[in-house]
mmCIF file with all atom_site columns, C-alpha atoms in Angstrom:
data_model
loop_
_atom_site.group_PDB
_atom_site.id
_atom_site.type_symbol
_atom_site.label_atom_id
_atom_site.label_alt_id
_atom_site.label_comp_id
_atom_site.label_asym_id
_atom_site.label_entity_id
_atom_site.label_seq_id
_atom_site.pdbx_PDB_ins_code
_atom_site.Cartn_x
_atom_site.Cartn_y
_atom_site.Cartn_z
_atom_site.occupancy
_atom_site.B_iso_or_equiv
_atom_site.pdbx_formal_charge
_atom_site.auth_seq_id
_atom_site.auth_comp_id
_atom_site.auth_asym_id
_atom_site.auth_atom_id
_atom_site.pdbx_PDB_model_num
ATOM 1   C CA . UNK A 1 1   ? 44.151 -85.874 104.041 1.00 57.00 ? 564 UNK A CA 1
ATOM 2   C CA . UNK A 1 2   ? 40.216 -85.376 104.903 1.00 59.00 ? 565 UNK A CA 1
ATOM 3   C CA . UNK A 1 3   ? 38.505 -86.265 101.557 1.00 81.00 ? 566 UNK A CA 1
ATOM 4   C CA . UNK A 1 4   ? 34.811 -86.832 100.455 1.00 89.00 ? 567 UNK A CA 1
ATOM 5   C CA . UNK A 1 5   ? 33.822 -88.691 97.356  1.00 91.00 ? 568 UNK A CA 1
ATOM 6   C CA . UNK A 1 6   ? 30.640 -88.211 95.640  1.00 94.00 ? 569 UNK A CA 1
ATOM 7   C CA . UNK A 1 7   ? 29.772 -89.875 92.400  1.00 95.00 ? 570 UNK A CA 1
ATOM 8   C CA . UNK A 1 8   ? 30.281 -87.290 89.426  1.00 95.00 ? 571 UNK A CA 1
ATOM 9   C CA . UNK A 1 9   ? 26.616 -87.153 87.963  1.00 97.00 ? 572 UNK A CA 1
ATOM 10  C CA . UNK A 1 10  ? 23.292 -88.238 88.803  1.00 97.00 ? 573 UNK A CA 1
ATOM 11  C CA . UNK A 1 11  ? 19.833 -87.996 87.260  1.00 97.00 ? 574 UNK A CA 1
ATOM 12  C CA . UNK A 1 12  ? 16.710 -88.239 88.884  1.00 96.00 ? 575 UNK A CA 1
ATOM 13  C CA . UNK A 1 13  ? 13.249 -87.715 87.361  1.00 95.00 ? 576 UNK A CA 1
ATOM 14  C CA . UNK A 1 14  ? 10.939 -84.693 88.517  1.00 96.00 ? 577 UNK A CA 1
ATOM 15  C CA . UNK A 1 15  ? 8.897  -85.064 91.460  1.00 95.00 ? 578 UNK A CA 1
ATOM 16  C CA . UNK A 1 16  ? 10.904 -88.472 93.038  1.00 95.00 ? 579 UNK A CA 1
ATOM 17  C CA . UNK A 1 17  ? 13.320 -88.755 95.620  1.00 95.00 ? 580 UNK A CA 1
ATOM 18  C CA . UNK A 1 18  ? 16.831 -88.274 95.054  1.00 97.00 ? 581 UNK A CA 1
ATOM 19  C CA . UNK A 1 19  ? 19.791 -90.153 97.005  1.00 97.00 ? 582 UNK A CA 1
ATOM 20  C CA . UNK A 1 20  ? 23.011 -88.269 96.673  1.00 97.00 ? 583 UNK A CA 1
ATOM 21  C CA . UNK A 1 21  ? 25.503 -90.646 98.511  1.00 96.00 ? 584 UNK A CA 1
ATOM 22  C CA . UNK A 1 22  ? 29.020 -89.459 99.925  1.00 95.00 ? 585 UNK A CA 1
ATOM 23  C CA . UNK A 1 23  ? 31.600 -91.462 101.038 1.00 93.00 ? 586 UNK A CA 1
ATOM 24  C CA . UNK A 1 24  ? 33.841 -89.922 104.152 1.00 89.00 ? 587 UNK A CA 1
ATOM 25  C CA . UNK A 1 25  ? 35.700 -92.513 105.858 1.00 85.00 ? 588 UNK A CA 1
ATOM 26  C CA . UNK A 1 26  ? 38.666 -90.286 107.525 1.00 82.00 ? 589 UNK A CA 1
ATOM 27  C CA . UNK A 1 27  ? 36.111 -88.337 109.476 1.00 84.00 ? 590 UNK A CA 1
ATOM 28  C CA . UNK A 1 28  ? 37.021 -88.295 112.986 1.00 81.00 ? 591 UNK A CA 1
ATOM 29  C CA . UNK A 1 29  ? 34.387 -87.718 116.155 1.00 80.00 ? 592 UNK A CA 1
ATOM 30  C CA . UNK A 1 30  ? 34.144 -84.181 116.153 1.00 81.00 ? 593 UNK A CA 1
ATOM 31  C CA . UNK A 1 31  ? 33.803 -83.638 112.337 1.00 85.00 ? 594 UNK A CA 1
ATOM 32  C CA . UNK A 1 32  ? 30.743 -82.188 110.794 1.00 88.00 ? 595 UNK A CA 1
ATOM 33  C CA . UNK A 1 33  ? 29.420 -83.207 107.569 1.00 91.00 ? 596 UNK A CA 1
ATOM 34  C CA . UNK A 1 34  ? 27.679 -80.240 105.542 1.00 92.00 ? 597 UNK A CA 1
ATOM 35  C CA . UNK A 1 35  ? 26.119 -80.367 102.166 1.00 94.00 ? 598 UNK A CA 1
ATOM 36  C CA . UNK A 1 36  ? 25.910 -77.404 99.670  1.00 95.00 ? 599 UNK A CA 1
ATOM 37  C CA . UNK A 1 37  ? 24.568 -77.141 96.218  1.00 97.00 ? 600 UNK A CA 1
ATOM 38  C CA . UNK A 1 38  ? 25.745 -74.474 93.303  1.00 96.00 ? 601 UNK A CA 1
ATOM 39  C CA . UNK A 1 39  ? 23.792 -73.381 90.567  1.00 94.00 ? 602 UNK A CA 1
ATOM 40  C CA . UNK A 1 40  ? 25.354 -72.013 87.427  1.00 88.00 ? 603 UNK A CA 1
ATOM 41  C CA . UNK A 1 41  ? 27.349 -68.689 88.105  1.00 87.00 ? 604 UNK A CA 1
ATOM 42  C CA . UNK A 1 42  ? 25.919 -68.439 91.789  1.00 91.00 ? 605 UNK A CA 1
ATOM 43  C CA . UNK A 1 43  ? 27.710 -68.668 95.013  1.00 93.00 ? 606 UNK A CA 1
ATOM 44  C CA . UNK A 1 44  ? 27.251 -72.282 96.961  1.00 94.00 ? 607 UNK A CA 1
ATOM 45  C CA . UNK A 1 45  ? 24.000 -72.128 98.935  1.00 94.00 ? 608 UNK A CA 1
ATOM 46  C CA . UNK A 1 46  ? 23.525 -74.291 102.361 1.00 92.00 ? 609 UNK A CA 1
ATOM 47  C CA . UNK A 1 47  ? 21.707 -77.376 102.260 1.00 95.00 ? 610 UNK A CA 1
ATOM 48  C CA . UNK A 1 48  ? 22.120 -79.095 105.768 1.00 94.00 ? 611 UNK A CA 1
ATOM 49  C CA . UNK A 1 49  ? 24.564 -80.182 108.159 1.00 91.00 ? 612 UNK A CA 1
ATOM 50  C CA . UNK A 1 50  ? 25.208 -82.707 111.128 1.00 91.00 ? 613 UNK A CA 1
ATOM 51  C CA . UNK A 1 51  ? 27.048 -84.378 113.377 1.00 90.00 ? 614 UNK A CA 1
ATOM 52  C CA . UNK A 1 52  ? 26.093 -87.769 114.107 1.00 88.00 ? 615 UNK A CA 1
ATOM 53  C CA . UNK A 1 53  ? 22.134 -88.001 114.027 1.00 86.00 ? 616 UNK A CA 1
ATOM 54  C CA . UNK A 1 54  ? 19.981 -87.730 110.696 1.00 91.00 ? 617 UNK A CA 1
ATOM 55  C CA . UNK A 1 55  ? 18.639 -84.268 110.360 1.00 93.00 ? 618 UNK A CA 1
ATOM 56  C CA . UNK A 1 56  ? 15.736 -82.756 108.198 1.00 94.00 ? 619 UNK A CA 1
ATOM 57  C CA . UNK A 1 57  ? 14.993 -79.262 107.275 1.00 92.00 ? 620 UNK A CA 1
ATOM 58  C CA . UNK A 1 58  ? 12.629 -77.887 104.868 1.00 90.00 ? 621 UNK A CA 1
ATOM 59  C CA . UNK A 1 59  ? 15.155 -78.514 102.289 1.00 90.00 ? 622 UNK A CA 1
ATOM 60  C CA . UNK A 1 60  ? 16.419 -81.926 102.699 1.00 95.00 ? 623 UNK A CA 1
ATOM 61  C CA . UNK A 1 61  ? 17.380 -84.851 105.070 1.00 96.00 ? 624 UNK A CA 1
ATOM 62  C CA . UNK A 1 62  ? 20.448 -86.150 106.077 1.00 97.00 ? 625 UNK A CA 1
ATOM 63  C CA . UNK A 1 63  ? 21.047 -89.604 106.811 1.00 96.00 ? 626 UNK A CA 1
ATOM 64  C CA . UNK A 1 64  ? 24.281 -90.643 108.424 1.00 94.00 ? 627 UNK A CA 1
ATOM 65  C CA . UNK A 1 65  ? 25.419 -93.759 108.570 1.00 93.00 ? 628 UNK A CA 1
ATOM 66  C CA . UNK A 1 66  ? 26.139 -95.168 112.304 1.00 92.00 ? 629 UNK A CA 1
ATOM 67  C CA . UNK A 1 67  ? 29.892 -95.445 111.576 1.00 91.00 ? 630 UNK A CA 1
ATOM 68  C CA . UNK A 1 68  ? 29.739 -91.766 110.093 1.00 90.00 ? 631 UNK A CA 1
ATOM 69  C CA . UNK A 1 69  ? 31.801 -92.982 107.526 1.00 91.00 ? 632 UNK A CA 1
ATOM 70  C CA . UNK A 1 70  ? 29.308 -92.184 104.504 1.00 93.00 ? 633 UNK A CA 1
ATOM 71  C CA . UNK A 1 71  ? 26.280 -90.242 104.602 1.00 95.00 ? 634 UNK A CA 1
ATOM 72  C CA . UNK A 1 72  ? 22.980 -89.286 102.136 1.00 97.00 ? 635 UNK A CA 1
ATOM 73  C CA . UNK A 1 73  ? 21.289 -86.172 101.153 1.00 97.00 ? 636 UNK A CA 1
ATOM 74  C CA . UNK A 1 74  ? 17.671 -86.955 100.376 1.00 97.00 ? 637 UNK A CA 1
ATOM 75  C CA . UNK A 1 75  ? 15.295 -84.618 98.518  1.00 96.00 ? 638 UNK A CA 1
ATOM 76  C CA . UNK A 1 76  ? 12.356 -85.899 99.125  1.00 94.00 ? 639 UNK A CA 1
ATOM 77  C CA . UNK A 1 77  ? 10.447 -84.812 95.876  1.00 94.00 ? 640 UNK A CA 1
ATOM 78  C CA . UNK A 1 78  ? 12.998 -83.048 92.922  1.00 94.00 ? 641 UNK A CA 1
ATOM 79  C CA . UNK A 1 79  ? 11.754 -80.148 91.240  1.00 95.00 ? 642 UNK A CA 1
ATOM 80  C CA . UNK A 1 80  ? 13.544 -78.548 88.358  1.00 95.00 ? 643 UNK A CA 1
ATOM 81  C CA . UNK A 1 81  ? 14.977 -75.799 90.303  1.00 94.00 ? 644 UNK A CA 1
ATOM 82  C CA . UNK A 1 82  ? 16.976 -78.586 92.665  1.00 96.00 ? 645 UNK A CA 1
ATOM 83  C CA . UNK A 1 83  ? 19.282 -79.123 89.604  1.00 96.00 ? 646 UNK A CA 1
ATOM 84  C CA . UNK A 1 84  ? 22.822 -78.325 90.819  1.00 97.00 ? 647 UNK A CA 1
ATOM 85  C CA . UNK A 1 85  ? 26.231 -79.311 92.038  1.00 97.00 ? 648 UNK A CA 1
ATOM 86  C CA . UNK A 1 86  ? 25.978 -81.066 95.367  1.00 97.00 ? 649 UNK A CA 1
ATOM 87  C CA . UNK A 1 87  ? 28.903 -80.742 97.438  1.00 96.00 ? 650 UNK A CA 1
ATOM 88  C CA . UNK A 1 88  ? 29.181 -83.085 100.618 1.00 94.00 ? 651 UNK A CA 1
ATOM 89  C CA . UNK A 1 89  ? 31.837 -81.291 102.968 1.00 90.00 ? 652 UNK A CA 1
ATOM 90  C CA . UNK A 1 90  ? 33.741 -82.602 105.629 1.00 83.00 ? 653 UNK A CA 1
ATOM 91  C CA . UNK A 1 91  ? 34.647 -80.105 108.287 1.00 82.00 ? 654 UNK A CA 1
ATOM 92  C CA . UNK A 1 92  ? 37.551 -80.426 110.291 1.00 75.00 ? 655 UNK A CA 1
ATOM 93  C CA . UNK A 1 93  ? 37.467 -79.270 113.723 1.00 70.00 ? 656 UNK A CA 1
ATOM 94  C CA . UNK A 1 94  ? 41.074 -79.598 114.119 1.00 70.00 ? 657 UNK A CA 1
ATOM 95  C CA . UNK A 1 95  ? 41.919 -76.638 111.738 1.00 69.00 ? 658 UNK A CA 1
ATOM 96  C CA . UNK A 1 96  ? 38.559 -75.310 111.133 1.00 69.00 ? 659 UNK A CA 1
ATOM 97  C CA . UNK A 1 97  ? 38.635 -76.387 107.485 1.00 73.00 ? 660 UNK A CA 1
ATOM 98  C CA . UNK A 1 98  ? 35.799 -77.314 105.235 1.00 79.00 ? 661 UNK A CA 1
ATOM 99  C CA . UNK A 1 99  ? 37.194 -79.822 102.818 1.00 80.00 ? 662 UNK A CA 1
ATOM 100 C CA . UNK A 1 100 ? 35.177 -79.488 99.595  1.00 84.00 ? 663 UNK A CA 1
ATOM 101 C CA . UNK A 1 101 ? 35.444 -82.473 96.833  1.00 81.00 ? 664 UNK A CA 1
ATOM 102 C CA . UNK A 1 102 ? 34.414 -81.889 93.296  1.00 86.00 ? 665 UNK A CA 1
ATOM 103 C CA . UNK A 1 103 ? 30.224 -82.660 94.033  1.00 94.00 ? 666 UNK A CA 1
ATOM 104 C CA . UNK A 1 104 ? 27.735 -84.410 92.228  1.00 97.00 ? 667 UNK A CA 1
ATOM 105 C CA . UNK A 1 105 ? 26.020 -82.648 89.247  1.00 97.00 ? 668 UNK A CA 1
ATOM 106 C CA . UNK A 1 106 ? 22.052 -83.522 89.755  1.00 97.00 ? 669 UNK A CA 1
ATOM 107 C CA . UNK A 1 107 ? 20.109 -83.804 86.474  1.00 97.00 ? 670 UNK A CA 1
ATOM 108 C CA . UNK A 1 108 ? 16.386 -83.453 86.590  1.00 96.00 ? 671 UNK A CA 1
ATOM 109 C CA . UNK A 1 109 ? 14.586 -84.718 83.887  1.00 95.00 ? 672 UNK A CA 1
ATOM 110 C CA . UNK A 1 110 ? 10.998 -83.500 83.417  1.00 92.00 ? 673 UNK A CA 1
ATOM 111 C CA . UNK B 2 1   ? 22.309 -55.395 101.962 1.00 54.00 ? 371 UNK B CA 1
ATOM 112 C CA . UNK B 2 2   ? 21.069 -58.507 103.516 1.00 79.00 ? 372 UNK B CA 1
ATOM 113 C CA . UNK B 2 3   ? 23.661 -61.007 102.057 1.00 93.00 ? 373 UNK B CA 1
ATOM 114 C CA . UNK B 2 4   ? 27.143 -61.392 101.490 1.00 96.00 ? 374 UNK B CA 1
ATOM 115 C CA . UNK B 2 5   ? 28.206 -58.728 98.882  1.00 97.00 ? 375 UNK B CA 1
ATOM 116 C CA . UNK B 2 6   ? 31.538 -59.417 96.910  1.00 97.00 ? 376 UNK B CA 1
ATOM 117 C CA . UNK B 2 7   ? 33.209 -56.332 94.487  1.00 97.00 ? 377 UNK B CA 1
ATOM 118 C CA . UNK B 2 8   ? 33.876 -56.585 91.417  1.00 97.00 ? 378 UNK B CA 1
ATOM 119 C CA . UNK B 2 9   ? 31.833 -59.154 90.110  1.00 96.00 ? 379 UNK B CA 1
ATOM 120 C CA . UNK B 2 10  ? 34.183 -59.434 87.238  1.00 97.00 ? 380 UNK B CA 1
ATOM 121 C CA . UNK B 2 11  ? 37.489 -58.083 86.786  1.00 97.00 ? 381 UNK B CA 1
ATOM 122 C CA . UNK B 2 12  ? 39.931 -58.363 84.120  1.00 98.00 ? 382 UNK B CA 1
ATOM 123 C CA . UNK B 2 13  ? 43.812 -57.519 84.438  1.00 97.00 ? 383 UNK B CA 1
ATOM 124 C CA . UNK B 2 14  ? 46.788 -57.999 82.450  1.00 97.00 ? 384 UNK B CA 1
ATOM 125 C CA . UNK B 2 15  ? 49.644 -60.515 84.158  1.00 97.00 ? 385 UNK B CA 1
ATOM 126 C CA . UNK B 2 16  ? 51.946 -58.722 86.792  1.00 97.00 ? 386 UNK B CA 1
ATOM 127 C CA . UNK B 2 17  ? 49.169 -56.313 87.847  1.00 98.00 ? 387 UNK B CA 1
ATOM 128 C CA . UNK B 2 18  ? 47.960 -56.074 91.133  1.00 98.00 ? 388 UNK B CA 1
ATOM 129 C CA . UNK B 2 19  ? 44.338 -56.994 92.238  1.00 98.00 ? 389 UNK B CA 1
ATOM 130 C CA . UNK B 2 20  ? 41.889 -56.384 95.173  1.00 98.00 ? 390 UNK B CA 1
ATOM 131 C CA . UNK B 2 21  ? 38.847 -58.173 95.603  1.00 98.00 ? 391 UNK B CA 1
ATOM 132 C CA . UNK B 2 22  ? 36.307 -56.994 98.477  1.00 98.00 ? 392 UNK B CA 1
ATOM 133 C CA . UNK B 2 23  ? 33.964 -58.797 100.325 1.00 98.00 ? 393 UNK B CA 1
ATOM 134 C CA . UNK B 2 24  ? 31.036 -57.383 102.684 1.00 98.00 ? 394 UNK B CA 1
ATOM 135 C CA . UNK B 2 25  ? 29.941 -60.206 105.184 1.00 97.00 ? 395 UNK B CA 1
ATOM 136 C CA . UNK B 2 26  ? 26.465 -60.401 106.644 1.00 95.00 ? 396 UNK B CA 1
ATOM 137 C CA . UNK B 2 27  ? 26.577 -57.922 109.630 1.00 93.00 ? 397 UNK B CA 1
ATOM 138 C CA . UNK B 2 28  ? 27.321 -59.381 112.823 1.00 91.00 ? 398 UNK B CA 1
ATOM 139 C CA . UNK B 2 29  ? 28.986 -62.241 111.328 1.00 92.00 ? 399 UNK B CA 1
ATOM 140 C CA . UNK B 2 30  ? 32.384 -63.072 113.041 1.00 91.00 ? 400 UNK B CA 1
ATOM 141 C CA . UNK B 2 31  ? 33.716 -65.746 110.651 1.00 91.00 ? 401 UNK B CA 1
ATOM 142 C CA . UNK B 2 32  ? 34.755 -64.622 106.880 1.00 93.00 ? 402 UNK B CA 1
ATOM 143 C CA . UNK B 2 33  ? 36.058 -67.411 104.286 1.00 93.00 ? 403 UNK B CA 1
ATOM 144 C CA . UNK B 2 34  ? 37.514 -66.666 101.508 1.00 96.00 ? 404 UNK B CA 1
ATOM 145 C CA . UNK B 2 35  ? 37.445 -69.534 98.645  1.00 95.00 ? 405 UNK B CA 1
ATOM 146 C CA . UNK B 2 36  ? 38.975 -69.943 95.028  1.00 96.00 ? 406 UNK B CA 1
ATOM 147 C CA . UNK B 2 37  ? 37.043 -71.886 92.664  1.00 95.00 ? 407 UNK B CA 1
ATOM 148 C CA . UNK B 2 38  ? 38.072 -72.990 89.163  1.00 93.00 ? 408 UNK B CA 1
ATOM 149 C CA . UNK B 2 39  ? 35.889 -74.441 86.245  1.00 89.00 ? 409 UNK B CA 1
ATOM 150 C CA . UNK B 2 40  ? 34.513 -77.529 87.031  1.00 87.00 ? 410 UNK B CA 1
ATOM 151 C CA . UNK B 2 41  ? 36.016 -77.680 90.779  1.00 89.00 ? 411 UNK B CA 1
ATOM 152 C CA . UNK B 2 42  ? 34.658 -77.293 93.978  1.00 90.00 ? 412 UNK B CA 1
ATOM 153 C CA . UNK B 2 43  ? 35.734 -74.342 96.209  1.00 92.00 ? 413 UNK B CA 1
ATOM 154 C CA . UNK B 2 44  ? 39.426 -74.448 97.201  1.00 92.00 ? 414 UNK B CA 1
ATOM 155 C CA . UNK B 2 45  ? 40.135 -72.889 100.800 1.00 91.00 ? 415 UNK B CA 1
ATOM 156 C CA . UNK B 2 46  ? 42.543 -69.977 101.084 1.00 94.00 ? 416 UNK B CA 1
ATOM 157 C CA . UNK B 2 47  ? 41.901 -68.482 104.381 1.00 94.00 ? 417 UNK B CA 1
ATOM 158 C CA . UNK B 2 48  ? 39.406 -68.299 107.101 1.00 91.00 ? 418 UNK B CA 1
ATOM 159 C CA . UNK B 2 49  ? 38.809 -64.997 109.686 1.00 92.00 ? 419 UNK B CA 1
ATOM 160 C CA . UNK B 2 50  ? 37.448 -64.977 113.060 1.00 90.00 ? 420 UNK B CA 1
ATOM 161 C CA . UNK B 2 51  ? 37.048 -61.447 113.963 1.00 89.00 ? 421 UNK B CA 1
ATOM 162 C CA . UNK B 2 52  ? 39.896 -59.467 112.842 1.00 90.00 ? 422 UNK B CA 1
ATOM 163 C CA . UNK B 2 53  ? 42.620 -61.883 113.072 1.00 89.00 ? 423 UNK B CA 1
ATOM 164 C CA . UNK B 2 54  ? 43.608 -64.664 110.370 1.00 88.00 ? 424 UNK B CA 1
ATOM 165 C CA . UNK B 2 55  ? 42.428 -68.062 112.197 1.00 84.00 ? 425 UNK B CA 1
ATOM 166 C CA . UNK B 2 56  ? 43.982 -69.986 109.125 1.00 87.00 ? 426 UNK B CA 1
ATOM 167 C CA . UNK B 2 57  ? 46.092 -68.882 106.413 1.00 92.00 ? 427 UNK B CA 1
ATOM 168 C CA . UNK B 2 58  ? 47.369 -72.176 105.333 1.00 90.00 ? 428 UNK B CA 1
ATOM 169 C CA . UNK B 2 59  ? 45.242 -72.184 102.158 1.00 92.00 ? 429 UNK B CA 1
ATOM 170 C CA . UNK B 2 60  ? 46.754 -69.151 100.647 1.00 95.00 ? 430 UNK B CA 1
ATOM 171 C CA . UNK B 2 61  ? 49.055 -70.426 97.547  1.00 95.00 ? 431 UNK B CA 1
ATOM 172 C CA . UNK B 2 62  ? 52.036 -68.393 97.804  1.00 95.00 ? 432 UNK B CA 1
ATOM 173 C CA . UNK B 2 63  ? 53.226 -64.968 99.141  1.00 96.00 ? 433 UNK B CA 1
ATOM 174 C CA . UNK B 2 64  ? 51.326 -63.293 96.432  1.00 97.00 ? 434 UNK B CA 1
ATOM 175 C CA . UNK B 2 65  ? 48.042 -63.550 98.060  1.00 98.00 ? 435 UNK B CA 1
ATOM 176 C CA . UNK B 2 66  ? 47.292 -61.878 101.251 1.00 97.00 ? 436 UNK B CA 1
ATOM 177 C CA . UNK B 2 67  ? 43.982 -61.009 102.982 1.00 97.00 ? 437 UNK B CA 1
ATOM 178 C CA . UNK B 2 68  ? 42.995 -58.833 105.355 1.00 96.00 ? 438 UNK B CA 1
ATOM 179 C CA . UNK B 2 69  ? 40.297 -57.645 107.704 1.00 96.00 ? 439 UNK B CA 1
ATOM 180 C CA . UNK B 2 70  ? 41.076 -55.043 109.947 1.00 94.00 ? 440 UNK B CA 1
ATOM 181 C CA . UNK B 2 71  ? 37.743 -53.951 111.711 1.00 93.00 ? 441 UNK B CA 1
ATOM 182 C CA . UNK B 2 72  ? 36.450 -57.654 111.953 1.00 91.00 ? 442 UNK B CA 1
ATOM 183 C CA . UNK B 2 73  ? 33.663 -56.735 109.122 1.00 94.00 ? 443 UNK B CA 1
ATOM 184 C CA . UNK B 2 74  ? 34.754 -56.096 105.307 1.00 97.00 ? 444 UNK B CA 1
ATOM 185 C CA . UNK B 2 75  ? 37.670 -58.199 103.988 1.00 98.00 ? 445 UNK B CA 1
ATOM 186 C CA . UNK B 2 76  ? 40.190 -57.515 101.029 1.00 98.00 ? 446 UNK B CA 1
ATOM 187 C CA . UNK B 2 77  ? 41.988 -60.263 99.340  1.00 98.00 ? 447 UNK B CA 1
ATOM 188 C CA . UNK B 2 78  ? 44.720 -58.800 97.932  1.00 98.00 ? 448 UNK B CA 1
ATOM 189 C CA . UNK B 2 79  ? 46.765 -60.435 94.682  1.00 98.00 ? 449 UNK B CA 1
ATOM 190 C CA . UNK B 2 80  ? 50.363 -59.003 93.794  1.00 98.00 ? 450 UNK B CA 1
ATOM 191 C CA . UNK B 2 81  ? 51.942 -59.842 90.381  1.00 98.00 ? 451 UNK B CA 1
ATOM 192 C CA . UNK B 2 82  ? 49.094 -61.793 89.148  1.00 98.00 ? 452 UNK B CA 1
ATOM 193 C CA . UNK B 2 83  ? 49.826 -64.612 86.945  1.00 97.00 ? 453 UNK B CA 1
ATOM 194 C CA . UNK B 2 84  ? 47.231 -66.218 84.197  1.00 97.00 ? 454 UNK B CA 1
ATOM 195 C CA . UNK B 2 85  ? 46.913 -69.063 86.578  1.00 96.00 ? 455 UNK B CA 1
ATOM 196 C CA . UNK B 2 86  ? 45.091 -66.954 88.989  1.00 97.00 ? 456 UNK B CA 1
ATOM 197 C CA . UNK B 2 87  ? 42.112 -66.630 87.160  1.00 97.00 ? 457 UNK B CA 1
ATOM 198 C CA . UNK B 2 88  ? 39.375 -68.089 88.991  1.00 97.00 ? 458 UNK B CA 1
ATOM 199 C CA . UNK B 2 89  ? 36.327 -67.257 90.804  1.00 97.00 ? 459 UNK B CA 1
ATOM 200 C CA . UNK B 2 90  ? 37.106 -65.744 94.360  1.00 98.00 ? 460 UNK B CA 1
ATOM 201 C CA . UNK B 2 91  ? 34.088 -66.698 96.583  1.00 97.00 ? 461 UNK B CA 1
ATOM 202 C CA . UNK B 2 92  ? 33.638 -65.151 100.068 1.00 97.00 ? 462 UNK B CA 1
ATOM 203 C CA . UNK B 2 93  ? 31.587 -66.730 102.916 1.00 94.00 ? 463 UNK B CA 1
ATOM 204 C CA . UNK B 2 94  ? 30.530 -65.675 105.979 1.00 93.00 ? 464 UNK B CA 1
ATOM 205 C CA . UNK B 2 95  ? 29.023 -67.025 109.490 1.00 89.00 ? 465 UNK B CA 1
ATOM 206 C CA . UNK B 2 96  ? 27.837 -66.562 112.901 1.00 85.00 ? 466 UNK B CA 1
ATOM 207 C CA . UNK B 2 97  ? 28.955 -69.721 114.389 1.00 73.00 ? 467 UNK B CA 1
ATOM 208 C CA . UNK B 2 98  ? 32.128 -70.940 115.214 1.00 66.00 ? 468 UNK B CA 1
ATOM 209 C CA . UNK B 2 99  ? 33.742 -72.255 112.041 1.00 58.00 ? 469 UNK B CA 1
ATOM 210 C CA . UNK B 2 100 ? 32.089 -75.573 110.420 1.00 61.00 ? 470 UNK B CA 1
ATOM 211 C CA . UNK B 2 101 ? 29.226 -75.581 112.930 1.00 68.00 ? 471 UNK B CA 1
ATOM 212 C CA . UNK B 2 102 ? 26.929 -73.845 111.329 1.00 73.00 ? 472 UNK B CA 1
ATOM 213 C CA . UNK B 2 103 ? 25.689 -72.568 107.948 1.00 83.00 ? 473 UNK B CA 1
ATOM 214 C CA . UNK B 2 104 ? 28.006 -70.634 105.525 1.00 88.00 ? 474 UNK B CA 1
ATOM 215 C CA . UNK B 2 105 ? 26.775 -67.519 103.303 1.00 92.00 ? 475 UNK B CA 1
ATOM 216 C CA . UNK B 2 106 ? 28.150 -67.214 100.396 1.00 94.00 ? 476 UNK B CA 1
ATOM 217 C CA . UNK B 2 107 ? 28.454 -64.265 98.129  1.00 96.00 ? 477 UNK B CA 1
ATOM 218 C CA . UNK B 2 108 ? 28.346 -64.492 94.242  1.00 95.00 ? 478 UNK B CA 1
ATOM 219 C CA . UNK B 2 109 ? 32.063 -64.538 93.792  1.00 96.00 ? 479 UNK B CA 1
ATOM 220 C CA . UNK B 2 110 ? 34.519 -62.388 91.825  1.00 98.00 ? 480 UNK B CA 1
ATOM 221 C CA . UNK B 2 111 ? 35.505 -63.626 88.442  1.00 97.00 ? 481 UNK B CA 1
ATOM 222 C CA . UNK B 2 112 ? 39.085 -62.857 88.002  1.00 98.00 ? 482 UNK B CA 1
ATOM 223 C CA . UNK B 2 113 ? 40.656 -62.952 84.412  1.00 98.00 ? 483 UNK B CA 1
ATOM 224 C CA . UNK B 2 114 ? 44.510 -62.654 84.093  1.00 98.00 ? 484 UNK B CA 1
ATOM 225 C CA . UNK B 2 115 ? 45.394 -62.188 80.331  1.00 96.00 ? 485 UNK B CA 1
#
């Protein structure tokens, strides 16, 4: 089964960069890596996604390892509003499924 | 509205009753997903529609669960003979892209409580 592995929780100080790791060792060549975050009592919110190359957008950067078996979501300057559960998701092109793990709870300390 | 809308936001029902949960996707989005999320867990895939047809319903847990999208827009998730284990937040998401290649837009979910 496709699976992603993330730390259960991480802490970071406000206004510092945050690196959230994810392992996806079963990924195949056409499978995308997606990141979403979820605040309490809300639906998940898209953060970023990529296939092979590193990706940047206004919210974050995604660094994908050369062998694609791991990736890192980078929040360049964390704010209190970034406190959420962050999900690294493996999209399986073979059956159109997004495989979600349990996510990393990010705690931001003021 | 601009986003994905789900109704009801909260539903409390008794064991054995029938429940319908509705999802209004973003206009023009062809892909629609249903997920179920239990407390402290990530979303669990239920079913994926591309247009009117269910492209993948392998996540539906049993034949008490059924979903339709008759006109390729609004979708309804139907649960028959509800059980206490069905209690969860049911999330709907839509996308303009082929599944998995773009951003999914989620609704805020329908919280189902089966007493």
